Short mmCIF file of C-alpha atoms and ligand atoms in Angstrom, two decimals:
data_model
loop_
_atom_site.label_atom_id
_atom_site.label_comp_id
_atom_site.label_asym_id
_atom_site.label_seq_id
_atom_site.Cartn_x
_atom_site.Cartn_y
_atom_site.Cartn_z
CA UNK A 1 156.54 217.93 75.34
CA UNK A 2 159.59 220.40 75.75
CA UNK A 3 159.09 223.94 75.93
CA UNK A 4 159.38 225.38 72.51
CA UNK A 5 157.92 222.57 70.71
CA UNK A 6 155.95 223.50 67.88
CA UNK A 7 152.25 222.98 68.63
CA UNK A 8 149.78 222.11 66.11
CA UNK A 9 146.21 225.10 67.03
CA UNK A 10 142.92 225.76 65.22
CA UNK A 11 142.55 224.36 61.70
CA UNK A 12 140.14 223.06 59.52
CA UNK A 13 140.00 222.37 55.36
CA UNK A 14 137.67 221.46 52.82
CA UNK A 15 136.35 222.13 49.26
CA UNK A 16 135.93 225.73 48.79
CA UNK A 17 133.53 227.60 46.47
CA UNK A 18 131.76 223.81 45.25
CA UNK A 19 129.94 225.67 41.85
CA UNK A 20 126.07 223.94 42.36
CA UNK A 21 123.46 223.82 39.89
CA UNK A 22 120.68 221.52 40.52
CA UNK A 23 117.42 221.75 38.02
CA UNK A 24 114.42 220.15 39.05
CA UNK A 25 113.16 218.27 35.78
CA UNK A 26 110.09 216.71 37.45
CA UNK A 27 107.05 218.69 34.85
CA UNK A 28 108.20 220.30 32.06
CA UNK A 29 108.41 223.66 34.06
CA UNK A 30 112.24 223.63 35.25
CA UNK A 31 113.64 225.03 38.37
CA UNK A 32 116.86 225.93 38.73
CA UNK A 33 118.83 226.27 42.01
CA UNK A 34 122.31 227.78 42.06
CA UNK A 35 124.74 228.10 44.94
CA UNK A 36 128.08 228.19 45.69
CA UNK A 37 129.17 225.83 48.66
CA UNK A 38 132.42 225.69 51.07
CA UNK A 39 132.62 223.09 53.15
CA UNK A 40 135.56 222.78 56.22
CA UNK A 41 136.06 219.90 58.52
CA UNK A 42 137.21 220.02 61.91
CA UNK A 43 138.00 217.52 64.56
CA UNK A 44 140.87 215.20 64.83
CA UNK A 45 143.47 215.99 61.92
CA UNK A 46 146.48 216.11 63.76
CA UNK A 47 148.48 212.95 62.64
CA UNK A 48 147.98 214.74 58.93
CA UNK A 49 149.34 217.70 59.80
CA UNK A 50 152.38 216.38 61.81
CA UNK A 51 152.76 213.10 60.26
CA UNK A 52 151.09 213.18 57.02
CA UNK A 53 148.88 210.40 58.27
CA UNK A 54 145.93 210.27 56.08
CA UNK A 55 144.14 207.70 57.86
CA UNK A 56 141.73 210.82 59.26
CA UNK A 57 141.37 212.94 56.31
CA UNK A 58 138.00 212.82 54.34
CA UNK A 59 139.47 214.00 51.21
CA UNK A 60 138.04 217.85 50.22
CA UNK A 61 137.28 215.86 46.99
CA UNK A 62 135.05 213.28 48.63
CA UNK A 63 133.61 216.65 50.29
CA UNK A 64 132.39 218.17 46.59
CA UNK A 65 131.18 214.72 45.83
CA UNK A 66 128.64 215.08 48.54
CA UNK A 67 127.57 218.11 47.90
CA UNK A 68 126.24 216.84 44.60
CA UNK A 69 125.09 213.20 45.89
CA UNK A 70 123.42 215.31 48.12
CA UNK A 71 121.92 217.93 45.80
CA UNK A 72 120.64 214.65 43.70
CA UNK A 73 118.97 212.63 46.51
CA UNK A 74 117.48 215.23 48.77
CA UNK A 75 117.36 217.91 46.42
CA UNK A 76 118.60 221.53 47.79
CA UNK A 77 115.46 223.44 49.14
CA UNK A 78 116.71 225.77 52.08
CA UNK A 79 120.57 226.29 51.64
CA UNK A 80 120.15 226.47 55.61
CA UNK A 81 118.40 223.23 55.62
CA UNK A 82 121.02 222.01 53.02
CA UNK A 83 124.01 222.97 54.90
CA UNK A 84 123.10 221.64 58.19
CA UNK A 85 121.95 218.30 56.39
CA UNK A 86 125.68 217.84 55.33
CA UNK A 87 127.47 218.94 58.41
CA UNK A 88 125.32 216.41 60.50
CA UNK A 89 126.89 213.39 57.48
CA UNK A 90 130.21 214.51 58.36
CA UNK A 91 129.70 214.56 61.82
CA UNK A 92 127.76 211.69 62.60
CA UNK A 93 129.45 209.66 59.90
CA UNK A 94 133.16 210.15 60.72
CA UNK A 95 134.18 209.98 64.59
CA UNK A 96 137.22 212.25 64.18
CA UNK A 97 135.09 215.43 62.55
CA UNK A 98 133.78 217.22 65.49
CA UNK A 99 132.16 219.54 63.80
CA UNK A 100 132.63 222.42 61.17
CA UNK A 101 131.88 225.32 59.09
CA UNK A 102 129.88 225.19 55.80
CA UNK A 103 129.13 228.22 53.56
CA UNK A 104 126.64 228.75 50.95
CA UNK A 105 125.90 231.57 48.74
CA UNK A 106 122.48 231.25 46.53
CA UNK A 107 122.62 232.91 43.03
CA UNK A 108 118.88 234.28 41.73
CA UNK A 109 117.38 233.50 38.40
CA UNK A 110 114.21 234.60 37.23
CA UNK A 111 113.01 233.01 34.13
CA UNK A 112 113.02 234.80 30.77
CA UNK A 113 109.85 235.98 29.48
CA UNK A 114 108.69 235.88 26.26
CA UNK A 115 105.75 237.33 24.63
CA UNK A 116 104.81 238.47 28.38
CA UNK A 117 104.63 234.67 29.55
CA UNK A 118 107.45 233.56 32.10
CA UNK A 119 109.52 230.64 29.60
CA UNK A 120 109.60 227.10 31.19
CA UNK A 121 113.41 226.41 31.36
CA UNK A 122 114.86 229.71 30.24
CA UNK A 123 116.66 231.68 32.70
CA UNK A 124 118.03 235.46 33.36
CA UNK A 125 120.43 235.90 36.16
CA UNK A 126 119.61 238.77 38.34
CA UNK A 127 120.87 241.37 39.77
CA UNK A 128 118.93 240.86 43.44
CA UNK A 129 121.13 240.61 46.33
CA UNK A 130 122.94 237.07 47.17
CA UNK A 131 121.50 235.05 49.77
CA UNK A 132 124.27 233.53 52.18
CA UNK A 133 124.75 231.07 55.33
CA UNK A 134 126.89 229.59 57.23
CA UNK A 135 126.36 226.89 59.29
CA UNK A 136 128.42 226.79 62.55
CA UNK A 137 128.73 223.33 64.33
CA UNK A 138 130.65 221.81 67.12
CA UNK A 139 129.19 218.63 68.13
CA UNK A 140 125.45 219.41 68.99
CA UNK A 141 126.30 222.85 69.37
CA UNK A 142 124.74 224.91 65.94
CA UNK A 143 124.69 227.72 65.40
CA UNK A 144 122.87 228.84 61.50
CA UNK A 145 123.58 232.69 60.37
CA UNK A 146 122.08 234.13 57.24
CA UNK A 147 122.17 236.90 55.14
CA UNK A 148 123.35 238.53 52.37
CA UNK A 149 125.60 240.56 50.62
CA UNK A 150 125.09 243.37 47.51
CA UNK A 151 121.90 244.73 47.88
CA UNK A 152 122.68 248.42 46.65
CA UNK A 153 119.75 250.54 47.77
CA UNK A 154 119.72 254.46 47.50
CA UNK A 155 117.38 257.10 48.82
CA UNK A 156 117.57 260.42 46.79
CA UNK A 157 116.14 262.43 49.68
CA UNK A 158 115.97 261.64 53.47
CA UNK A 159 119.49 261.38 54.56
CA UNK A 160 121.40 264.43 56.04
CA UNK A 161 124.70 264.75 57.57
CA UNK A 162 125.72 267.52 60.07
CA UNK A 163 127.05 268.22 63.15
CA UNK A 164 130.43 266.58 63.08
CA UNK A 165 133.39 268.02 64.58
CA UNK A 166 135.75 270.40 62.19
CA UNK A 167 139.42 270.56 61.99
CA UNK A 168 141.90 271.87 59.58
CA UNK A 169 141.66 268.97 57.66
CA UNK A 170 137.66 269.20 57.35
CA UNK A 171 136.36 270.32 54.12
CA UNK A 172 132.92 267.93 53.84
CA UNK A 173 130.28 270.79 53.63
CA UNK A 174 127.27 269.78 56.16
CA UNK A 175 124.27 269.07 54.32
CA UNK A 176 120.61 268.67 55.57
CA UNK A 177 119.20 266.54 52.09
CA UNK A 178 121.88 264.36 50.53
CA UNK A 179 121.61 260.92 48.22
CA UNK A 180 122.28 258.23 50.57
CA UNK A 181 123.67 254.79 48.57
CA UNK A 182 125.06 251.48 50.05
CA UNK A 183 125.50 248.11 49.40
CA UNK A 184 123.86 246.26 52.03
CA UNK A 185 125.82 243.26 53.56
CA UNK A 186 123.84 241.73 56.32
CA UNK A 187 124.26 238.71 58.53
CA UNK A 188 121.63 237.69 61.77
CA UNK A 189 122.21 234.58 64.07
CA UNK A 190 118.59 232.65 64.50
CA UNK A 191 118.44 231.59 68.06
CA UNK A 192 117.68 228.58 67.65
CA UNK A 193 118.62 226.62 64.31
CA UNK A 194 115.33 224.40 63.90
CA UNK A 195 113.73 227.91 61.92
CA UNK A 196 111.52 227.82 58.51
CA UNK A 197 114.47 229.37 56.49
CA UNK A 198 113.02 230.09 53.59
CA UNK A 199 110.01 231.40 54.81
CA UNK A 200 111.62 233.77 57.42
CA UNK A 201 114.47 235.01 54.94
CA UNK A 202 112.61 237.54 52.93
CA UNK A 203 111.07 238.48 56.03
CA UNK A 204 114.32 239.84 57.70
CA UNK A 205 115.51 241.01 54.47
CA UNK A 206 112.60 242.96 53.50
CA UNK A 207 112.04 244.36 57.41
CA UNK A 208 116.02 245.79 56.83
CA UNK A 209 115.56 247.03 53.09
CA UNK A 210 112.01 248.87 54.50
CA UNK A 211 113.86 250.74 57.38
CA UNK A 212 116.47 251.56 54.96
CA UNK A 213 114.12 253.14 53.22
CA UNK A 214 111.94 254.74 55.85
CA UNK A 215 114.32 255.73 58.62
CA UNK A 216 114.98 259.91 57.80
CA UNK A 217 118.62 259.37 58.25
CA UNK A 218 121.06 261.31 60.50
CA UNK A 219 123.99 259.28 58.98
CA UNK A 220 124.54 255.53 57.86
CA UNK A 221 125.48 254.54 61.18
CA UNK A 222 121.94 256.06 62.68
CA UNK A 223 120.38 254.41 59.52
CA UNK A 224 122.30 250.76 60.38
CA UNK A 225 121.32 251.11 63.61
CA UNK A 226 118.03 251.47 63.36
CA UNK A 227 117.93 248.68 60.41
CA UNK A 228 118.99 245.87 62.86
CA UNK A 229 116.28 247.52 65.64
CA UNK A 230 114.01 246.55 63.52
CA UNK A 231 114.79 243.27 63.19
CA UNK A 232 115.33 242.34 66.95
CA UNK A 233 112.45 244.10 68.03
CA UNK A 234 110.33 241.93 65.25
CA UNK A 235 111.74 238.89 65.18
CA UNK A 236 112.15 236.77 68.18
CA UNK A 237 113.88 234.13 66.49
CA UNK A 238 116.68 236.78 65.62
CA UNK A 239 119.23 236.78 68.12
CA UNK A 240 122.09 239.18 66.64
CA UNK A 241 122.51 241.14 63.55
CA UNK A 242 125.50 242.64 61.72
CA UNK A 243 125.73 245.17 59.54
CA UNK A 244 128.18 246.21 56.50
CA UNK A 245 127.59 249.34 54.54
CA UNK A 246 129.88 250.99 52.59
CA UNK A 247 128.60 254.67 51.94
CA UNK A 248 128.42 255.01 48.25
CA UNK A 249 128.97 258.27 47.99
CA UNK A 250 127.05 260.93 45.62
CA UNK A 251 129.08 264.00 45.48
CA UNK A 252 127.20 266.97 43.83
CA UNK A 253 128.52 268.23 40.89
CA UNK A 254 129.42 272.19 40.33
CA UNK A 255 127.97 273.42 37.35
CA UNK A 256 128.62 277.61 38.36
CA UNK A 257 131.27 276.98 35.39
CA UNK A 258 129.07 275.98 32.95
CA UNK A 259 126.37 278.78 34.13
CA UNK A 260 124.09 276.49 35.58
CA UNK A 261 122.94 275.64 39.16
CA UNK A 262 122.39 272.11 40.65
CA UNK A 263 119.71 272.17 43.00
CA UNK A 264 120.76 268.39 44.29
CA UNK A 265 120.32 267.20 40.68
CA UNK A 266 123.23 266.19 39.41
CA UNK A 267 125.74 264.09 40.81
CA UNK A 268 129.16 262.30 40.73
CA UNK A 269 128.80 258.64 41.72
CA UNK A 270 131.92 258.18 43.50
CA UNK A 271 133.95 254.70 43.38
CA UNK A 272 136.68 255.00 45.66
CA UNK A 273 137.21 255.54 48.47
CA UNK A 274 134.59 254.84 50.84
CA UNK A 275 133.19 255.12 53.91
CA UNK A 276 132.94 251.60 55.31
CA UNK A 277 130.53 251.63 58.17
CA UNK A 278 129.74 248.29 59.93
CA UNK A 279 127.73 247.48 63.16
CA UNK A 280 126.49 244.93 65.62
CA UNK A 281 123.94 244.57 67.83
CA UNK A 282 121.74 242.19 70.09
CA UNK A 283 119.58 242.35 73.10
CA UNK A 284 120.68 242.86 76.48
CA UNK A 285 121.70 239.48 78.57
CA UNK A 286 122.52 238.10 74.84
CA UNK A 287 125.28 235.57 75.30
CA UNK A 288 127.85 236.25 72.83
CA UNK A 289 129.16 233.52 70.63
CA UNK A 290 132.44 235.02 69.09
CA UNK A 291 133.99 231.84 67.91
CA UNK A 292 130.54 231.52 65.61
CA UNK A 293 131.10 235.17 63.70
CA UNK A 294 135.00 234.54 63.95
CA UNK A 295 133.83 231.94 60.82
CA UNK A 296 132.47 234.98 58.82
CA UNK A 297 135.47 236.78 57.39
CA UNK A 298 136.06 240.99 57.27
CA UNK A 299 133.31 241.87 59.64
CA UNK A 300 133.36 243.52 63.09
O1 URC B 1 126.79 258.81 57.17
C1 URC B 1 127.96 259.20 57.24
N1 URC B 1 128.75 258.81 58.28
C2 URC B 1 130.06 259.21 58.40
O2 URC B 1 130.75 258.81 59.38
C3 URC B 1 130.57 260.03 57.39
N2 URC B 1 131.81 260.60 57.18
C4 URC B 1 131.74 261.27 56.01
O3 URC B 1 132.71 261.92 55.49
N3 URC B 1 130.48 261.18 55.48
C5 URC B 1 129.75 260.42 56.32
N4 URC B 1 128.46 259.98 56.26
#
């Protein structure tokens, strides 16, 4: 090859954003699961890309077919579980994938209730937070992260913010009792990817949503901080956690026009912008694995 040659680096492809919905029809109680799946290849694709040689390429449309093959013969359960069933078929089924990325978001129902009973196959989507992996795998190297993303959570009291350095561009008044608001996106490696997912999901999830809510907060990073503590310090199969939080912030309101005080009351709920404050952390003598969160887009 002569200098200057163009040189085919990283890629991968697949289906993107496969739209899931698998009900379970076994009694006449229905279940309903509904995710969202990406798959993406990697491994030998080269001749494609420089040749248009196909003879490699498992079409992204043979990709969404197995995601529903598989969603009908060995149902979804975990989307862990789910996800690391399909990498292992492209894998171990094609010798040029090496490996790949796979993505799944879950989307909650709860069922409808009427007259106070929970209905047997009518659903209400709801507003909880969206559950999310990705799946991570070169070879036998695998490496499963969860999480999720929009769990807004607020705390009316129990937040203050002080202390920071003035200029003569500084015109945030310090305040010792302010509403603290964020949408929580979180993501934590498991150490090791042979975990009971669906058992140890709420447990992370609840452990961060409980610190949000009992840590008296110094600011959100303090508060983020001490959310993925939590976790590491509880959960031995946790190996790293990453936090998103944009500060949703509730600006108080003066009412001295209007003749009326606001003794933190009243409040403007403010859209844009935002502070966007985002942190990672793990235990000492951690090895890093980069290349595994480099497959999770917009996050430190
Ligand atoms: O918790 C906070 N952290 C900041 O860094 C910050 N900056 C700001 O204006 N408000 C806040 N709040």
């Amino acid at each position: 090859m002569a200098a200057g040659d163009v040189v085919l680096g990283t890629n991968q492809y697949g289906k993107a954003e496969v739209r899931l919905v698998r009900v379970t029809r076994d009694t006449p109680v229905h279940e309903i699961e509904d995710l969202t799946v990406t798959t993406q290849l990697r491994g030998d694709f080269t001749a494609c890309h420089t040749a248009g040689d196909n003879a490699h390429v498992v079409a992204t449309d043979t990709q969404k077919n197995t995601v529903y093959a598989f969603a009908r013969q060995h149902g979804v359960g975990s989307p862990e579980r789910f996800l690391l069933r399909l990498a292992r078929h492209f894998v171990d089924g094609f010798e040029q994938v090496t490996g790949g990325r796979f993505v799944a978001d879950v989307h909650a129902w709860d069922r409808i209730a009427v007259d106070g009973q929970a209905h047997d196959h009518a659903f209400v989507r709801t507003g909880r937070e969206t559950r999310r992996t990705v799946v991570h795998v070169d070879r036998d190297d695998v490496h499963v992260l969860s999480g999720f993303t929009g769990a807004t959570v607020l705390k009316s009291t129990g937040s203050e913010f002080w202390g920071f350095p003035r200029d003569t561009y500084t015109t945030l008044p310090e305040t010792k009792d302010r509403v603290l608001a964020t949408s929580v996106t979180a993501w934590w490696r498991w150490a090791d990817p042979d975990v009971d997912f669906d058992a140890r999901y709420p447990v992370v999830r609840d452990l961060l949503l409980a610190t949000f809510a009992q840590v008296h907060s110094l600011a959100l990073q303090h508060t983020i901080y001490e959310m993925g503590r939590a976790v590491l310090e509880s959960c031995a199969d946790v190996a790293e956690v990453r936090l998103s939080c944009p500060n949703k912030h509730h600006v108080l309101v003066d009412l001295e026009p209007f003749g009326l005080d606001n003794p933190n009351e009243v409040f403007h709920a403010a859209d844009r912008p935002y502070g966007l404050i985002e942190a990672a952390l793990h235990r000492e003598g951690d090895t890093p694995v980069p290349h595994v969160w480099a497959s999770v887009p917009g996050f430190v």
